[in-house]
Each structure stands twice: as C-alpha cells, then as structure tokens.
Amino acid sequence: MKSHLVKGLGALVAVAGLALVAAAPAQGVEVSPLASACITSLTVHESEDWGADGDEPFLRTNTGTWSAPGSMDNGSTAAVNRTVDTGTTVEAWDSDSPDPNDFIGSDTVGSGGTLTFRGDDAHYTAAYRAGAC
Ligand SMILES: [Ca+2]
Ligand SMILES: [Ca+2]
Ligand SMILES: [Ca+2]
C-alpha cells in the first residue's frame, strides 16, 4: 500500500514537472522583447518613377520581402498584412528594370503607428499596429 502511494506521488510530481516545462515557453513569449507588429498597408504619396504607372514598391522586413501586387501611383494604397518583429528595420524600395532598384528609405518598427520612407524624391508610408497579423 505504501509503495503504491509513493509511486502515485512520484507520477504526480512527474506530471507537475511536465506541466511546468510546457508552461515555461508560453510565459517566455509574453515577456519577450521580440514583440510582433502587423504592417497593414502601404501608401505611395509621391512615386519615384516618372512614368504614368508609378512605382513598383516592395518592403524588405525581418520576416521576408513583400511586393506590391502591381504598380502604385501617387495616392495609391495596397494591403500588406505582414507580421514583423518590433524593433527591426523595414526598408522600402522601388523595383526597376533594367536599371537598379531605388532605395526609398528605412524606418524602425515601434509599438504601432506609421513607418515613413522619404528618399530619391519619393514618399511612402506604411501603417502598422501592435500584435501579429
Ligand atoms: Ca525607379
Ligand atoms: Ca519602378
Ligand atoms: Ca532606378
């Protein structure tokens, strides 16, 4: 009888230990400095290209590259919906061919708001909010 009780306690401790191990990563995510943000949209206020179609914007982020679905002229907004890490840098570019792509600017992801890219006489902004997309 006693040995059964000891075995039972041992199993209980083992289960509790597993539960603690399983819970630890979830707590780690909550306090992680690498919080997520969601870039929701990109707006081209002033394009870099002079052509009638405007620019072919793309964003380089720490989670990969997002490309606009097509050309974007002044005043045009496209949905982005890309999750990035807070504190990382996002670069905006205009894709060109055959001449090299143009760097429009870079901005750092904070806790929510607007990323601003101003360079090469162009002006883009990207809206973002806290939390993953
Ligand atoms: Ca260009
Ligand atoms: Ca272009
Ligand atoms: Ca160019």
Short mmCIF file of N, CA and C and ligand atoms in Angstrom, two decimals:
data_model
loop_
_atom_site.label_atom_id
_atom_site.label_comp_id
_atom_site.label_asym_id
_atom_site.label_seq_id
_atom_site.Cartn_x
_atom_site.Cartn_y
_atom_site.Cartn_z
N MET A 1 0.83 -1.22 0.00
CA MET A 1 0.00 0.00 0.00
C MET A 1 0.86 1.25 0.00
N LYS A 2 1.89 1.23 0.87
CA LYS A 2 2.75 2.40 0.97
C LYS A 2 3.51 2.64 -0.36
N SER A 3 3.95 1.51 -0.91
CA SER A 3 4.72 1.66 -2.15
C SER A 3 3.83 2.20 -3.28
N HIS A 4 2.56 1.81 -3.26
CA HIS A 4 1.65 2.35 -4.29
C HIS A 4 1.51 3.84 -4.14
N LEU A 5 1.42 4.29 -2.87
CA LEU A 5 1.24 5.73 -2.61
C LEU A 5 2.47 6.50 -3.11
N VAL A 6 3.65 5.94 -2.79
CA VAL A 6 4.89 6.60 -3.22
C VAL A 6 4.95 6.66 -4.74
N LYS A 7 4.56 5.54 -5.38
CA LYS A 7 4.56 5.54 -6.85
C LYS A 7 3.60 6.61 -7.38
N GLY A 8 2.43 6.68 -6.73
CA GLY A 8 1.43 7.65 -7.16
C GLY A 8 1.96 9.07 -7.03
N LEU A 9 2.62 9.37 -5.91
CA LEU A 9 3.18 10.71 -5.70
C LEU A 9 4.25 11.01 -6.74
N GLY A 10 5.05 9.96 -7.00
CA GLY A 10 6.11 10.14 -7.99
C GLY A 10 5.53 10.52 -9.35
N ALA A 11 4.44 9.83 -9.73
CA ALA A 11 3.80 10.13 -11.00
C ALA A 11 3.24 11.55 -11.01
N LEU A 12 2.66 11.95 -9.88
CA LEU A 12 2.07 13.28 -9.77
C LEU A 12 3.15 14.35 -9.94
N VAL A 13 4.30 14.13 -9.28
CA VAL A 13 5.41 15.09 -9.40
C VAL A 13 5.89 15.15 -10.84
N ALA A 14 5.95 13.98 -11.47
CA ALA A 14 6.42 13.94 -12.87
C ALA A 14 5.46 14.73 -13.76
N VAL A 15 4.15 14.56 -13.55
CA VAL A 15 3.15 15.27 -14.36
C VAL A 15 3.25 16.76 -14.11
N ALA A 16 3.41 17.15 -12.82
CA ALA A 16 3.52 18.57 -12.48
C ALA A 16 4.76 19.15 -13.14
N GLY A 17 5.85 18.38 -13.14
CA GLY A 17 7.08 18.84 -13.77
C GLY A 17 6.90 19.07 -15.25
N LEU A 18 6.20 18.16 -15.90
CA LEU A 18 5.93 18.30 -17.33
C LEU A 18 5.09 19.54 -17.59
N ALA A 19 4.10 19.75 -16.70
CA ALA A 19 3.22 20.92 -16.87
C ALA A 19 4.04 22.21 -16.77
N LEU A 20 4.99 22.24 -15.83
CA LEU A 20 5.83 23.43 -15.67
C LEU A 20 6.68 23.66 -16.92
N VAL A 21 7.26 22.57 -17.43
CA VAL A 21 8.09 22.68 -18.63
C VAL A 21 7.25 23.19 -19.81
N ALA A 22 6.01 22.67 -19.91
CA ALA A 22 5.15 23.06 -21.02
C ALA A 22 4.72 24.52 -20.88
N ALA A 23 4.54 25.00 -19.63
CA ALA A 23 4.05 26.36 -19.42
C ALA A 23 5.16 27.39 -19.63
N ALA A 24 6.41 27.00 -19.40
CA ALA A 24 7.51 27.96 -19.45
C ALA A 24 7.64 28.69 -20.79
N PRO A 25 7.56 28.02 -21.94
CA PRO A 25 7.72 28.75 -23.20
C PRO A 25 6.63 29.80 -23.41
N ALA A 26 5.39 29.50 -23.02
CA ALA A 26 4.29 30.44 -23.20
C ALA A 26 4.55 31.73 -22.40
N GLN A 27 5.05 31.56 -21.16
CA GLN A 27 5.38 32.73 -20.35
C GLN A 27 6.51 33.51 -21.02
N GLY A 28 7.49 32.80 -21.59
CA GLY A 28 8.62 33.44 -22.24
C GLY A 28 8.17 34.32 -23.39
N VAL A 29 7.16 33.90 -24.14
CA VAL A 29 6.67 34.68 -25.28
C VAL A 29 6.09 36.01 -24.79
N GLU A 30 5.37 35.95 -23.67
CA GLU A 30 4.72 37.16 -23.17
C GLU A 30 5.72 38.25 -22.78
N VAL A 31 6.84 37.86 -22.20
CA VAL A 31 7.80 38.85 -21.73
C VAL A 31 8.91 39.09 -22.74
N SER A 32 8.85 38.42 -23.91
CA SER A 32 9.92 38.57 -24.90
C SER A 32 9.99 39.99 -25.42
N PRO A 33 11.21 40.54 -25.57
CA PRO A 33 11.36 41.86 -26.19
C PRO A 33 11.05 41.82 -27.68
N LEU A 34 11.02 40.61 -28.26
CA LEU A 34 10.72 40.49 -29.68
C LEU A 34 9.20 40.40 -29.87
N ALA A 35 8.50 41.48 -29.52
CA ALA A 35 7.05 41.51 -29.74
C ALA A 35 6.80 41.64 -31.23
N SER A 36 5.60 41.29 -31.63
CA SER A 36 5.25 41.35 -33.05
C SER A 36 4.44 42.59 -33.37
N ALA A 37 4.52 43.01 -34.61
CA ALA A 37 3.68 44.08 -35.13
C ALA A 37 3.18 43.64 -36.49
N CYS A 38 2.07 44.23 -36.92
CA CYS A 38 1.47 43.89 -38.22
C CYS A 38 1.49 45.12 -39.12
N ILE A 39 2.23 45.03 -40.22
CA ILE A 39 2.17 46.10 -41.23
C ILE A 39 0.91 45.86 -42.04
N THR A 40 -0.02 46.80 -41.96
CA THR A 40 -1.34 46.59 -42.57
C THR A 40 -1.43 47.10 -44.00
N SER A 41 -0.78 48.24 -44.29
CA SER A 41 -0.92 48.80 -45.64
C SER A 41 0.26 49.67 -46.00
N LEU A 42 0.45 49.87 -47.29
CA LEU A 42 1.49 50.78 -47.82
C LEU A 42 0.81 51.80 -48.72
N THR A 43 1.17 53.06 -48.53
CA THR A 43 0.64 54.14 -49.39
C THR A 43 1.80 54.84 -50.09
N VAL A 44 1.65 55.04 -51.39
CA VAL A 44 2.61 55.83 -52.17
C VAL A 44 2.05 57.24 -52.29
N HIS A 45 2.72 58.19 -51.63
CA HIS A 45 2.29 59.60 -51.71
C HIS A 45 2.94 60.28 -52.92
N GLU A 46 4.25 60.03 -53.09
CA GLU A 46 4.99 60.55 -54.25
C GLU A 46 5.82 59.40 -54.80
N SER A 47 5.58 59.05 -56.04
CA SER A 47 6.33 57.94 -56.64
C SER A 47 7.73 58.39 -57.04
N GLU A 48 8.62 57.43 -57.19
CA GLU A 48 10.00 57.72 -57.64
C GLU A 48 10.04 57.74 -59.16
N ASP A 49 9.30 56.81 -59.78
CA ASP A 49 9.28 56.75 -61.24
C ASP A 49 8.43 57.89 -61.81
N TRP A 50 8.81 58.32 -63.00
CA TRP A 50 8.08 59.40 -63.64
C TRP A 50 7.00 58.89 -64.60
N GLY A 51 6.98 57.61 -64.84
CA GLY A 51 6.03 57.05 -65.79
C GLY A 51 4.59 57.16 -65.30
N ALA A 52 3.65 56.94 -66.17
CA ALA A 52 2.23 57.08 -65.85
C ALA A 52 1.78 56.05 -64.81
N ASP A 53 2.46 54.90 -64.76
CA ASP A 53 2.02 53.83 -63.86
C ASP A 53 2.48 54.01 -62.41
N GLY A 54 3.50 54.84 -62.20
CA GLY A 54 4.03 54.99 -60.85
C GLY A 54 5.08 53.94 -60.52
N ASP A 55 5.19 53.62 -59.24
CA ASP A 55 6.26 52.74 -58.74
C ASP A 55 5.81 51.29 -58.61
N GLU A 56 6.80 50.42 -58.43
CA GLU A 56 6.57 49.01 -58.13
C GLU A 56 7.22 48.75 -56.76
N PRO A 57 6.53 49.17 -55.68
CA PRO A 57 7.16 49.14 -54.35
C PRO A 57 7.33 47.72 -53.80
N PHE A 58 8.39 47.55 -53.02
CA PHE A 58 8.49 46.35 -52.18
C PHE A 58 9.13 46.73 -50.86
N LEU A 59 8.80 45.96 -49.82
CA LEU A 59 9.30 46.19 -48.47
C LEU A 59 10.20 45.02 -48.09
N ARG A 60 11.38 45.33 -47.55
CA ARG A 60 12.27 44.29 -47.02
C ARG A 60 12.15 44.32 -45.50
N THR A 61 11.68 43.21 -44.92
CA THR A 61 11.46 43.14 -43.47
C THR A 61 12.25 41.96 -42.89
N ASN A 62 12.25 41.85 -41.56
CA ASN A 62 12.99 40.76 -40.93
C ASN A 62 12.28 39.42 -41.13
N THR A 63 11.07 39.43 -41.68
CA THR A 63 10.37 38.17 -41.95
C THR A 63 10.24 37.92 -43.45
N GLY A 64 10.96 38.69 -44.25
CA GLY A 64 10.94 38.46 -45.69
C GLY A 64 10.51 39.69 -46.47
N THR A 65 10.35 39.51 -47.76
CA THR A 65 10.05 40.63 -48.65
C THR A 65 8.59 40.60 -49.07
N TRP A 66 7.95 41.77 -49.00
CA TRP A 66 6.59 41.93 -49.51
C TRP A 66 6.67 42.79 -50.77
N SER A 67 6.00 42.37 -51.82
CA SER A 67 5.97 43.14 -53.06
C SER A 67 4.55 43.59 -53.35
N ALA A 68 4.42 44.82 -53.83
CA ALA A 68 3.11 45.33 -54.21
C ALA A 68 2.53 44.46 -55.32
N PRO A 69 1.21 44.28 -55.34
CA PRO A 69 0.58 43.43 -56.37
C PRO A 69 0.71 44.01 -57.77
N GLY A 70 1.00 45.30 -57.88
CA GLY A 70 1.16 45.93 -59.19
C GLY A 70 1.75 47.30 -59.00
N SER A 71 1.76 48.10 -60.06
CA SER A 71 2.29 49.46 -59.96
C SER A 71 1.38 50.32 -59.10
N MET A 72 1.98 51.26 -58.38
CA MET A 72 1.23 52.15 -57.49
C MET A 72 1.62 53.60 -57.78
N ASP A 73 0.63 54.41 -58.16
CA ASP A 73 0.89 55.82 -58.44
C ASP A 73 0.54 56.66 -57.22
N ASN A 74 0.74 57.96 -57.31
CA ASN A 74 0.51 58.85 -56.17
C ASN A 74 -0.90 58.68 -55.60
N GLY A 75 -0.98 58.52 -54.28
CA GLY A 75 -2.25 58.38 -53.60
C GLY A 75 -2.78 56.96 -53.54
N SER A 76 -2.00 56.01 -54.06
CA SER A 76 -2.45 54.61 -54.11
C SER A 76 -2.05 53.86 -52.85
N THR A 77 -2.97 53.05 -52.29
CA THR A 77 -2.71 52.25 -51.09
C THR A 77 -2.94 50.78 -51.39
N ALA A 78 -2.04 49.93 -50.88
CA ALA A 78 -2.18 48.48 -51.05
C ALA A 78 -2.17 47.81 -49.68
N ALA A 79 -2.95 46.74 -49.52
CA ALA A 79 -2.93 45.96 -48.29
C ALA A 79 -1.62 45.18 -48.22
N VAL A 80 -1.02 45.12 -47.02
CA VAL A 80 0.25 44.41 -46.84
C VAL A 80 0.04 43.16 -45.98
N ASN A 81 -0.42 43.36 -44.72
CA ASN A 81 -0.68 42.25 -43.80
C ASN A 81 0.52 41.33 -43.62
N ARG A 82 1.65 41.91 -43.19
CA ARG A 82 2.85 41.12 -42.89
C ARG A 82 3.24 41.33 -41.43
N THR A 83 3.47 40.22 -40.72
CA THR A 83 3.91 40.28 -39.33
C THR A 83 5.43 40.46 -39.29
N VAL A 84 5.88 41.43 -38.51
CA VAL A 84 7.31 41.69 -38.34
C VAL A 84 7.61 41.79 -36.85
N ASP A 85 8.89 41.76 -36.49
CA ASP A 85 9.28 41.90 -35.08
C ASP A 85 9.47 43.37 -34.73
N THR A 86 8.94 43.77 -33.57
CA THR A 86 9.13 45.12 -33.07
C THR A 86 10.63 45.38 -32.87
N GLY A 87 11.07 46.56 -33.25
CA GLY A 87 12.46 46.93 -33.07
C GLY A 87 13.31 46.66 -34.29
N THR A 88 12.75 46.00 -35.29
CA THR A 88 13.51 45.73 -36.52
C THR A 88 13.29 46.87 -37.52
N THR A 89 14.13 46.87 -38.54
CA THR A 89 14.09 47.93 -39.55
C THR A 89 13.40 47.43 -40.81
N VAL A 90 12.54 48.26 -41.37
CA VAL A 90 11.87 47.95 -42.63
C VAL A 90 12.42 48.90 -43.69
N GLU A 91 12.81 48.33 -44.84
CA GLU A 91 13.30 49.14 -45.96
C GLU A 91 12.25 49.16 -47.07
N ALA A 92 12.07 50.33 -47.69
CA ALA A 92 11.17 50.44 -48.83
C ALA A 92 11.99 50.69 -50.09
N TRP A 93 11.61 50.00 -51.16
CA TRP A 93 12.31 50.10 -52.44
C TRP A 93 11.31 50.23 -53.57
N ASP A 94 11.77 50.83 -54.67
CA ASP A 94 11.02 50.80 -55.92
C ASP A 94 11.75 49.88 -56.87
N SER A 95 11.04 48.87 -57.36
CA SER A 95 11.64 47.91 -58.29
C SER A 95 11.72 48.53 -59.69
N ASP A 96 12.90 48.43 -60.30
CA ASP A 96 13.12 48.93 -61.65
C ASP A 96 13.77 47.86 -62.50
N SER A 97 13.57 47.95 -63.79
CA SER A 97 14.24 47.05 -64.72
C SER A 97 14.33 47.76 -66.07
N PRO A 98 15.49 47.79 -66.72
CA PRO A 98 16.71 47.07 -66.35
C PRO A 98 17.62 47.84 -65.38
N ASP A 99 17.31 49.09 -65.07
CA ASP A 99 18.23 49.83 -64.19
C ASP A 99 18.00 49.39 -62.74
N PRO A 100 18.96 49.66 -61.85
CA PRO A 100 18.88 49.14 -60.47
C PRO A 100 17.65 49.66 -59.70
N ASN A 101 17.18 48.86 -58.76
CA ASN A 101 16.09 49.27 -57.87
C ASN A 101 16.50 50.50 -57.07
N ASP A 102 15.50 51.31 -56.70
CA ASP A 102 15.78 52.54 -55.97
C ASP A 102 15.40 52.40 -54.50
N PHE A 103 16.34 52.74 -53.61
CA PHE A 103 16.10 52.72 -52.17
C PHE A 103 15.32 53.97 -51.78
N ILE A 104 14.13 53.79 -51.23
CA ILE A 104 13.28 54.93 -50.87
C ILE A 104 13.53 55.37 -49.43
N GLY A 105 13.82 54.42 -48.55
CA GLY A 105 14.10 54.79 -47.16
C GLY A 105 13.90 53.62 -46.23
N SER A 106 14.20 53.84 -44.94
CA SER A 106 14.00 52.79 -43.94
C SER A 106 13.46 53.43 -42.67
N ASP A 107 12.76 52.63 -41.87
CA ASP A 107 12.21 53.11 -40.61
C ASP A 107 12.15 51.92 -39.65
N THR A 108 12.13 52.24 -38.35
CA THR A 108 12.16 51.20 -37.31
C THR A 108 10.76 50.96 -36.77
N VAL A 109 10.42 49.69 -36.58
CA VAL A 109 9.10 49.30 -36.09
C VAL A 109 9.03 49.53 -34.58
N GLY A 110 8.08 50.35 -34.14
CA GLY A 110 7.85 50.60 -32.71
C GLY A 110 6.62 49.83 -32.25
N SER A 111 5.79 50.50 -31.44
CA SER A 111 4.64 49.81 -30.87
C SER A 111 3.36 50.05 -31.66
N GLY A 112 3.46 50.69 -32.80
CA GLY A 112 2.28 50.94 -33.63
C GLY A 112 2.31 52.35 -34.17
N GLY A 113 1.79 52.55 -35.36
CA GLY A 113 1.79 53.89 -35.94
C GLY A 113 2.09 53.84 -37.42
N THR A 114 3.04 54.69 -37.84
CA THR A 114 3.33 54.83 -39.26
C THR A 114 4.82 54.75 -39.51
N LEU A 115 5.21 53.96 -40.49
CA LEU A 115 6.59 53.95 -40.97
C LEU A 115 6.66 54.94 -42.12
N THR A 116 7.71 55.77 -42.12
CA THR A 116 7.85 56.79 -43.16
C THR A 116 9.11 56.54 -43.97
N PHE A 117 8.96 56.60 -45.28
CA PHE A 117 10.09 56.39 -46.19
C PHE A 117 10.16 57.59 -47.14
N ARG A 118 11.24 58.35 -47.03
CA ARG A 118 11.41 59.54 -47.85
C ARG A 118 12.81 59.52 -48.43
N GLY A 119 12.93 59.30 -49.69
CA GLY A 119 14.23 59.31 -50.33
C GLY A 119 14.05 59.32 -51.82
N ASP A 120 15.09 59.77 -52.55
CA ASP A 120 15.04 59.76 -54.01
C ASP A 120 13.83 60.56 -54.52
N ASP A 121 13.46 61.63 -53.80
CA ASP A 121 12.31 62.48 -54.15
C ASP A 121 10.99 61.72 -54.12
N ALA A 122 10.96 60.58 -53.41
CA ALA A 122 9.72 59.82 -53.27
C ALA A 122 9.26 59.87 -51.81
N HIS A 123 8.01 59.48 -51.58
CA HIS A 123 7.45 59.47 -50.22
C HIS A 123 6.44 58.34 -50.11
N TYR A 124 6.78 57.34 -49.27
CA TYR A 124 5.86 56.25 -48.97
C TYR A 124 5.59 56.27 -47.46
N THR A 125 4.43 55.78 -47.05
CA THR A 125 4.19 55.48 -45.64
C THR A 125 3.57 54.09 -45.54
N ALA A 126 3.82 53.44 -44.39
CA ALA A 126 3.21 52.13 -44.12
C ALA A 126 2.56 52.20 -42.74
N ALA A 127 1.30 51.80 -42.65
CA ALA A 127 0.58 51.77 -41.38
C ALA A 127 0.82 50.43 -40.70
N TYR A 128 1.01 50.45 -39.37
CA TYR A 128 1.18 49.18 -38.65
C TYR A 128 0.59 49.31 -37.26
N ARG A 129 0.29 48.13 -36.65
CA ARG A 129 -0.26 48.07 -35.31
C ARG A 129 0.46 46.99 -34.52
N ALA A 130 0.33 47.06 -33.21
CA ALA A 130 0.94 46.06 -32.33
C ALA A 130 0.23 44.72 -32.52
N GLY A 131 1.00 43.64 -32.38
CA GLY A 131 0.44 42.30 -32.48
C GLY A 131 0.61 41.71 -33.87
N ALA A 132 0.62 40.40 -33.92
CA ALA A 132 0.75 39.71 -35.20
C ALA A 132 -0.50 39.92 -36.05
N CYS A 133 -0.34 39.75 -37.36
CA CYS A 133 -1.47 39.94 -38.28
C CYS A 133 -2.49 38.81 -38.10
CA CA B 1 12.54 53.91 -60.04
CA CA B 2 9.91 51.27 -60.68
CA CA B 3 16.27 53.05 -60.73
#
